[in-house]
mmCIF file of C-alpha atoms in Angstrom:
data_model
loop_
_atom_site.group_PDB
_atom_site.id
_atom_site.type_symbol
_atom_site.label_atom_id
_atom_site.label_comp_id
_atom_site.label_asym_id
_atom_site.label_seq_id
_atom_site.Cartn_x
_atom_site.Cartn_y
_atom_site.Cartn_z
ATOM 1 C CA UNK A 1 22.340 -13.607 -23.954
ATOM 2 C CA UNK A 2 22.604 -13.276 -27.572
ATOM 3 C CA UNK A 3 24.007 -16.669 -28.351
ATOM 4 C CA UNK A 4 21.943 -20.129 -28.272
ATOM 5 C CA UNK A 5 22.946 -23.181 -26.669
ATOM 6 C CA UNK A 6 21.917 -26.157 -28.552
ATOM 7 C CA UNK A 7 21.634 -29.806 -26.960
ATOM 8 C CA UNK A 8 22.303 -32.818 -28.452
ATOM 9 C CA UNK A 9 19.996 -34.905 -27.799
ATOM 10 C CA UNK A 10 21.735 -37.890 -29.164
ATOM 11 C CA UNK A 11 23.651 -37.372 -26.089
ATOM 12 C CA UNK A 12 21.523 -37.666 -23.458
ATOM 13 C CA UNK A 13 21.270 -41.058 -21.377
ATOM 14 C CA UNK A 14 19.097 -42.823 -22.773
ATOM 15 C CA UNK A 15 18.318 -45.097 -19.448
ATOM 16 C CA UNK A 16 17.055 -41.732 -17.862
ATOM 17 C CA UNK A 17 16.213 -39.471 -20.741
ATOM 18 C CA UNK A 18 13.601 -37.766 -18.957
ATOM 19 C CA UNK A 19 16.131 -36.729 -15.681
ATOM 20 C CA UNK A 20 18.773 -35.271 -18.308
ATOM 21 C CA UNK A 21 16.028 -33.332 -20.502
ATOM 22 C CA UNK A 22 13.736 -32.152 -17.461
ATOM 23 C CA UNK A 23 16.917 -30.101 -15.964
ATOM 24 C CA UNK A 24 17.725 -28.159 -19.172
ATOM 25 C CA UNK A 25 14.751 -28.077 -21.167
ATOM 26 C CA UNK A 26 13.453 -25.128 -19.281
ATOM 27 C CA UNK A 27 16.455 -23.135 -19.694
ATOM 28 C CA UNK A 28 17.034 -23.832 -23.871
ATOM 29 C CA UNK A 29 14.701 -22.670 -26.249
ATOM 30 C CA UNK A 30 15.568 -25.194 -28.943
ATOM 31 C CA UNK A 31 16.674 -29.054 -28.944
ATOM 32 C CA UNK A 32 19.028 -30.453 -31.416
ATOM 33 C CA UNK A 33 18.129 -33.567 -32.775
ATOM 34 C CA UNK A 34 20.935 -35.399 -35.086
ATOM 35 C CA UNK A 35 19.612 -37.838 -37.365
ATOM 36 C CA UNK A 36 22.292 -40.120 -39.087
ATOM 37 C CA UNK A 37 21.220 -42.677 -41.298
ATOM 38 C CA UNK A 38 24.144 -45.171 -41.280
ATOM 39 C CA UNK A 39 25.102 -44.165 -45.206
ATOM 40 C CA UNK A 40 26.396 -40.605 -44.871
ATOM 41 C CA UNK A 41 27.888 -41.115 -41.390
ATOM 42 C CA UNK A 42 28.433 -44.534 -39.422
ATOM 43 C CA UNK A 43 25.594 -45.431 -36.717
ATOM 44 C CA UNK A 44 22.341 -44.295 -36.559
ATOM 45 C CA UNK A 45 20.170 -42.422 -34.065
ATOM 46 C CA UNK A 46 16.809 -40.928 -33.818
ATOM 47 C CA UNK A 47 13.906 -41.842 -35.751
ATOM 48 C CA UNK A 48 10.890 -39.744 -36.686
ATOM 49 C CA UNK A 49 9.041 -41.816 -33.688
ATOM 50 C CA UNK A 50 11.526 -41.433 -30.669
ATOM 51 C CA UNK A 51 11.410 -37.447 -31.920
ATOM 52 C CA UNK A 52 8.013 -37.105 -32.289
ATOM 53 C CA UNK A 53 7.737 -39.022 -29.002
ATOM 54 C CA UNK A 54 9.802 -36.373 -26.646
ATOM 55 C CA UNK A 55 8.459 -33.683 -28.503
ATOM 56 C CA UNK A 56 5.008 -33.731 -27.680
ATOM 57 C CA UNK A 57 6.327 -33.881 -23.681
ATOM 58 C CA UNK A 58 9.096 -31.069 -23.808
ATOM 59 C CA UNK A 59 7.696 -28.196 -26.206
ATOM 60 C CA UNK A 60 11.314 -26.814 -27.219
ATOM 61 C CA UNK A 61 11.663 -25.907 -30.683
ATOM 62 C CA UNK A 62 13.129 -28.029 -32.573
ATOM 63 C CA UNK A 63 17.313 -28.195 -34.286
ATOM 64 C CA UNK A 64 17.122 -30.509 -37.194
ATOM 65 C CA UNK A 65 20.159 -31.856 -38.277
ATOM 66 C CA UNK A 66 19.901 -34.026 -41.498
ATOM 67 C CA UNK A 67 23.120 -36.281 -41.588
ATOM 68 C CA UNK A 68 21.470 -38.475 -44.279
ATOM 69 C CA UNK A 69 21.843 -38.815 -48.139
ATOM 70 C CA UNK A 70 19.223 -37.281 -50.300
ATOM 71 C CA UNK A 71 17.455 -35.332 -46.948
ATOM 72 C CA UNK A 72 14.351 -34.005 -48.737
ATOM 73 C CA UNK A 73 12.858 -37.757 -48.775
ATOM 74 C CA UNK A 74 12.320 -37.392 -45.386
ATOM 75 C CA UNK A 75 11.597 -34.382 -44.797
ATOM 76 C CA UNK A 76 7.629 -35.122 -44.572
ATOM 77 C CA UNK A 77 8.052 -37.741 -41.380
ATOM 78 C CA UNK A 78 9.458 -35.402 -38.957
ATOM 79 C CA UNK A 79 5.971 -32.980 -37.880
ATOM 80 C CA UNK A 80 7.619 -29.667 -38.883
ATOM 81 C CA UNK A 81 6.380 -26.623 -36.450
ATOM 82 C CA UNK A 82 6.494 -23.186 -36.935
ATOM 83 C CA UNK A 83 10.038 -21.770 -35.871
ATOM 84 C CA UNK A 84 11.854 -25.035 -36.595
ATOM 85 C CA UNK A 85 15.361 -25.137 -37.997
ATOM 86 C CA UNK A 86 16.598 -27.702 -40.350
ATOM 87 C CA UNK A 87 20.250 -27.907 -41.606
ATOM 88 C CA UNK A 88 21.112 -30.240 -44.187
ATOM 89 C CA UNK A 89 24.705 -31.335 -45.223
ATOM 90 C CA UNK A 90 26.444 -29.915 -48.799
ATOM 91 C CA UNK A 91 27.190 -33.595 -49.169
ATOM 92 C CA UNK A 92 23.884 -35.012 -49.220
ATOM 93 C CA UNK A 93 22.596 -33.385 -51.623
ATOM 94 C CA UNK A 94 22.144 -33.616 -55.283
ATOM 95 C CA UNK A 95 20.210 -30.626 -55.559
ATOM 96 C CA UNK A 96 20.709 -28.145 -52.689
ATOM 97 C CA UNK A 97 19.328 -25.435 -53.580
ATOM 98 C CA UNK A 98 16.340 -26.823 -54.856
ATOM 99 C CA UNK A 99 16.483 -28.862 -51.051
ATOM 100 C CA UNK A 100 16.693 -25.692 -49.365
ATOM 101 C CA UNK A 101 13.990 -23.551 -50.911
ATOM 102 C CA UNK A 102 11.396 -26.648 -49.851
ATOM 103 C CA UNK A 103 12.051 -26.144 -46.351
ATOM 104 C CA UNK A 104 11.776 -22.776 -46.592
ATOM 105 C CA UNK A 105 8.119 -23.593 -48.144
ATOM 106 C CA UNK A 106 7.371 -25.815 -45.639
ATOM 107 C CA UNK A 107 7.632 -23.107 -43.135
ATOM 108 C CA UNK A 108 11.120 -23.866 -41.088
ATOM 109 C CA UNK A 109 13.969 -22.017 -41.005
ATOM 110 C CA UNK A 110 16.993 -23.466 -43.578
ATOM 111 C CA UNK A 111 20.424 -24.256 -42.652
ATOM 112 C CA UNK A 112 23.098 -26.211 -44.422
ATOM 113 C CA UNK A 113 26.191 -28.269 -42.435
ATOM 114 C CA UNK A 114 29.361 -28.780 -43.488
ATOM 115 C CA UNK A 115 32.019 -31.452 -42.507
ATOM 116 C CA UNK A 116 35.321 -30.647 -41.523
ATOM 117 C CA UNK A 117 36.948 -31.452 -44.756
ATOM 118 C CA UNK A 118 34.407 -29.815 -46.767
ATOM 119 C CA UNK A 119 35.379 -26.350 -48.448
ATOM 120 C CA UNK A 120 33.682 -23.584 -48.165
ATOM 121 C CA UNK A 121 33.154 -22.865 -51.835
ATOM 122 C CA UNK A 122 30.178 -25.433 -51.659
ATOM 123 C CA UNK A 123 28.252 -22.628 -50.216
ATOM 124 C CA UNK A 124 28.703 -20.271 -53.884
ATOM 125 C CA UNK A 125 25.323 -19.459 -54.661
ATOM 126 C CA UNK A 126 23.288 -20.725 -52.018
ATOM 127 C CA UNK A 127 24.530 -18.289 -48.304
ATOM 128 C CA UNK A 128 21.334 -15.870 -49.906
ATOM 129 C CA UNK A 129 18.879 -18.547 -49.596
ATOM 130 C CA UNK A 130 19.302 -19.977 -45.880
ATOM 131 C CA UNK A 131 19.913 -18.520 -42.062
ATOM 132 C CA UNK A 132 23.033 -20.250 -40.557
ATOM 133 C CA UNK A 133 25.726 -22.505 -41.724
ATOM 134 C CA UNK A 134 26.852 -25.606 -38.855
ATOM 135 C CA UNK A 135 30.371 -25.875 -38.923
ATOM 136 C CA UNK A 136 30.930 -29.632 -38.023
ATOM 137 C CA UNK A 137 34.570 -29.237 -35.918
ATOM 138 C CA UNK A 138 34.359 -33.196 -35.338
ATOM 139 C CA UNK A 139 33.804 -35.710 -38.251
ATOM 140 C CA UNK A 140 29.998 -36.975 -38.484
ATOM 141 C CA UNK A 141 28.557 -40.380 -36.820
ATOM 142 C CA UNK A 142 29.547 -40.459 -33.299
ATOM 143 C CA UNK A 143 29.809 -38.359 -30.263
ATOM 144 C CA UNK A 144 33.135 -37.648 -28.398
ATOM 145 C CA UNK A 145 35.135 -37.687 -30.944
ATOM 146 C CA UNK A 146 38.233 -35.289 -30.328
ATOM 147 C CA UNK A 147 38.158 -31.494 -31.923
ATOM 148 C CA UNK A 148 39.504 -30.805 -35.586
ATOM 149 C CA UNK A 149 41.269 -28.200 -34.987
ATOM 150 C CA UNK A 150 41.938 -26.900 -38.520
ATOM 151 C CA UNK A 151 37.527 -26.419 -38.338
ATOM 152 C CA UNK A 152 38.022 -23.382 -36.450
ATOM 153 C CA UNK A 153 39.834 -21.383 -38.241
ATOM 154 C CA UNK A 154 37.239 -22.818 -41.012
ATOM 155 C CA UNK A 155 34.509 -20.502 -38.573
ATOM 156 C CA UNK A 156 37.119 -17.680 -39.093
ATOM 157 C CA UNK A 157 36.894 -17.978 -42.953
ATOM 158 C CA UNK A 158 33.404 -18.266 -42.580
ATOM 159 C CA UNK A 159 32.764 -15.762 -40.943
ATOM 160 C CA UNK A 160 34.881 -12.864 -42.863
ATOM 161 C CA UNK A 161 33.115 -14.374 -46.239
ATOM 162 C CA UNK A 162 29.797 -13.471 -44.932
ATOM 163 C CA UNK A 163 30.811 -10.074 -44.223
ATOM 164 C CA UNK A 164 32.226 -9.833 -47.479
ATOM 165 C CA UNK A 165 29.365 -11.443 -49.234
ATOM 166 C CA UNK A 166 26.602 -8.697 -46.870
ATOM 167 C CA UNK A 167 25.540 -12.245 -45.517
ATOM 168 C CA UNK A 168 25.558 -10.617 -42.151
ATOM 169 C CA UNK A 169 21.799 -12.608 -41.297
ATOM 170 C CA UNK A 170 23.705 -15.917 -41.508
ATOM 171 C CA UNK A 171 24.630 -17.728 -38.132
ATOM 172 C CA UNK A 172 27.463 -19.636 -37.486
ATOM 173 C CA UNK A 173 26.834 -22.933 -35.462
ATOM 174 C CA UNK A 174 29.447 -24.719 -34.379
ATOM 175 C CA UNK A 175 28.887 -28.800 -33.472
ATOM 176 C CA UNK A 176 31.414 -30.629 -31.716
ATOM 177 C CA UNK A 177 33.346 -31.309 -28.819
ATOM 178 C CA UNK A 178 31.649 -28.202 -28.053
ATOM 179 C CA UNK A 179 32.713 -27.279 -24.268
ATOM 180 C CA UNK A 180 34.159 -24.791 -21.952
ATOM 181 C CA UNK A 181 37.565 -25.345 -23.182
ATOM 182 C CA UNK A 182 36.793 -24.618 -26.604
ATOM 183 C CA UNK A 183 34.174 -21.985 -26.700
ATOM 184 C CA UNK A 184 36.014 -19.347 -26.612
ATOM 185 C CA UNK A 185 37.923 -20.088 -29.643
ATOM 186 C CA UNK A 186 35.030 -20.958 -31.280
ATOM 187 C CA UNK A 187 33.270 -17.422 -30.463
ATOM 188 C CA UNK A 188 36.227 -15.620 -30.586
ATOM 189 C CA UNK A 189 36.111 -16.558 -34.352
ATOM 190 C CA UNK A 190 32.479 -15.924 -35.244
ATOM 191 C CA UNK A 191 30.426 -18.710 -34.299
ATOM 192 C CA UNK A 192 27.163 -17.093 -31.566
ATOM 193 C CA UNK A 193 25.727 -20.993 -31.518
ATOM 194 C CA UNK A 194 26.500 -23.898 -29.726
ATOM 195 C CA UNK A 195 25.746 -27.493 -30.313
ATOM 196 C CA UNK A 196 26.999 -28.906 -26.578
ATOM 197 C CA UNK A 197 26.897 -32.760 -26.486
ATOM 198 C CA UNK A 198 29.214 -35.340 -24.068
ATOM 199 C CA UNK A 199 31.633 -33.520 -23.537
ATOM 200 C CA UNK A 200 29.796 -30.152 -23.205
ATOM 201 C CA UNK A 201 26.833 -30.838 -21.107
ATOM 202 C CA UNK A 202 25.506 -34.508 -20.557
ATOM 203 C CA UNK A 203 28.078 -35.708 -18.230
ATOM 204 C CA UNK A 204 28.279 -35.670 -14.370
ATOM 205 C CA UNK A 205 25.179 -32.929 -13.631
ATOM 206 C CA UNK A 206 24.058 -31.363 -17.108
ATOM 207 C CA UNK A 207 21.975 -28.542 -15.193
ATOM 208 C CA UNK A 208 25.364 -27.414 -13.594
ATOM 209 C CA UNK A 209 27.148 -27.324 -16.908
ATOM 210 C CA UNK A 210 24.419 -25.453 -18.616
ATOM 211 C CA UNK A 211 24.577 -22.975 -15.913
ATOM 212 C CA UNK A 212 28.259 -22.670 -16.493
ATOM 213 C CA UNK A 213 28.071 -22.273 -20.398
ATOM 214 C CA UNK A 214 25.239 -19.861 -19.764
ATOM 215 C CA UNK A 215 28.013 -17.811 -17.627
ATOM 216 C CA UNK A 216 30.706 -18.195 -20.148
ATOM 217 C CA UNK A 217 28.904 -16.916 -23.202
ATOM 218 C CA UNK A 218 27.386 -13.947 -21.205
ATOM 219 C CA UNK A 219 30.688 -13.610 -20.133
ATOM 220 C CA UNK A 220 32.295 -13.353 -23.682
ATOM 221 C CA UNK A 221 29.356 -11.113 -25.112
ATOM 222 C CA UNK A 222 30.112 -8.711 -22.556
ATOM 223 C CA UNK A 223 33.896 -8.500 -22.889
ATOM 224 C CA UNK A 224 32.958 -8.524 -26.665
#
């Protein structure tokens, strides 16, 4: 299968982390790991401690995404590995380029995020410099919030602009309410990653529901 699944971990339950992460962490080669700071997005999650924690247990690449204002001031607390991936949001940033070429230095793979609302002109000048764009398709802060619709056809755009722009190397992730209802959409209009949270895959048996994303994407590849 071509296409990654991604998990939120901000999603897992968190009075049996361990159960939810050993029956998918064998299956995923990278975890997703939202960090919100309370400023940029309501609520906060993860800290460079609980992260570092599960990491040195489960030894899944690591999904960084930076939902906090000015990123790069944090970018030293986190224990970057080789093959990490770090997405920071258009918003956050006074100086994204300058953001994005640091990560690159420090050895991770770059990424930048946009919210629904956010154009796509904000990426003029900067799709050369990084490997994927996240598509948020909910609004950032909490989990199970319903799907913005109007961020799909957002993917869409997306993805025709990097074809016209020869950006071909540049992924499309898309991040929320990411399930089996809406992944085809989703992939139908250019997006080959998938953030799954609550609704997606940690509910009722999260092995099952990996298995049954697993199917669908292979599914849609083929048929593709």
């Amino acid at each position: 299968m071509n296409s990654k699944i991604l998990p939120s971990i901000m999603c897992v339950n968190w009075l049996n982390a361990s159960f939810d992460l050993d029956q998918i962490c064998e299956k995923v080669e990278y975890l997703h790991w939202d960090l919100v700071d309370g400023s940029f997005a309501p609520d906060f999650t993860m800290g460079s401690n609980i992260i570092n924690t599960i990491r040195s247990k489960y030894q899944n690449k690591a999904d960084f995404h930076f939902m906090v204002d000015e990123p790069s001031r944090l970018f030293t607390s986190f224990n970057f590995q080789e093959n990490d991936r770090v997405y920071i949001q258009v918003e956050c940033s006074k100086n994204l380029h300058r953001d994005v070429v640091m990560l690159r230095s420090m050895g991770v793979s770059p990424g930048v995020a946009l919210s629904p609302a956010t154009p796509l002109s904000t990426l003029d000048y900067i799709l050369p410099e990084i490997d994927r764009v996240l598509i948020l398709t909910v609004n950032p802060g909490y989990h199970s919030q319903p799907l913005v619709i109007q961020a799909v056809s957002k993917i869409r755009r997306l993805s025709k602009l990097l074809e016209e722009q020869s950006c071909k190397h540049v992924s499309i992730v898309a991040d929320g309410h990411v399930n089996l209802k809406t992944i085809p959409q989703m992939f139908e209009n250019g997006a080959t990653e998938f953030v799954l949270g609550k609704s997606g895959l940690f509910k009722n048996n999260p092995s099952e529901n990996l298995d049954a994303t697993i199917a669908l994407l292979t599914s849609l590849e083929d048929s593709a």
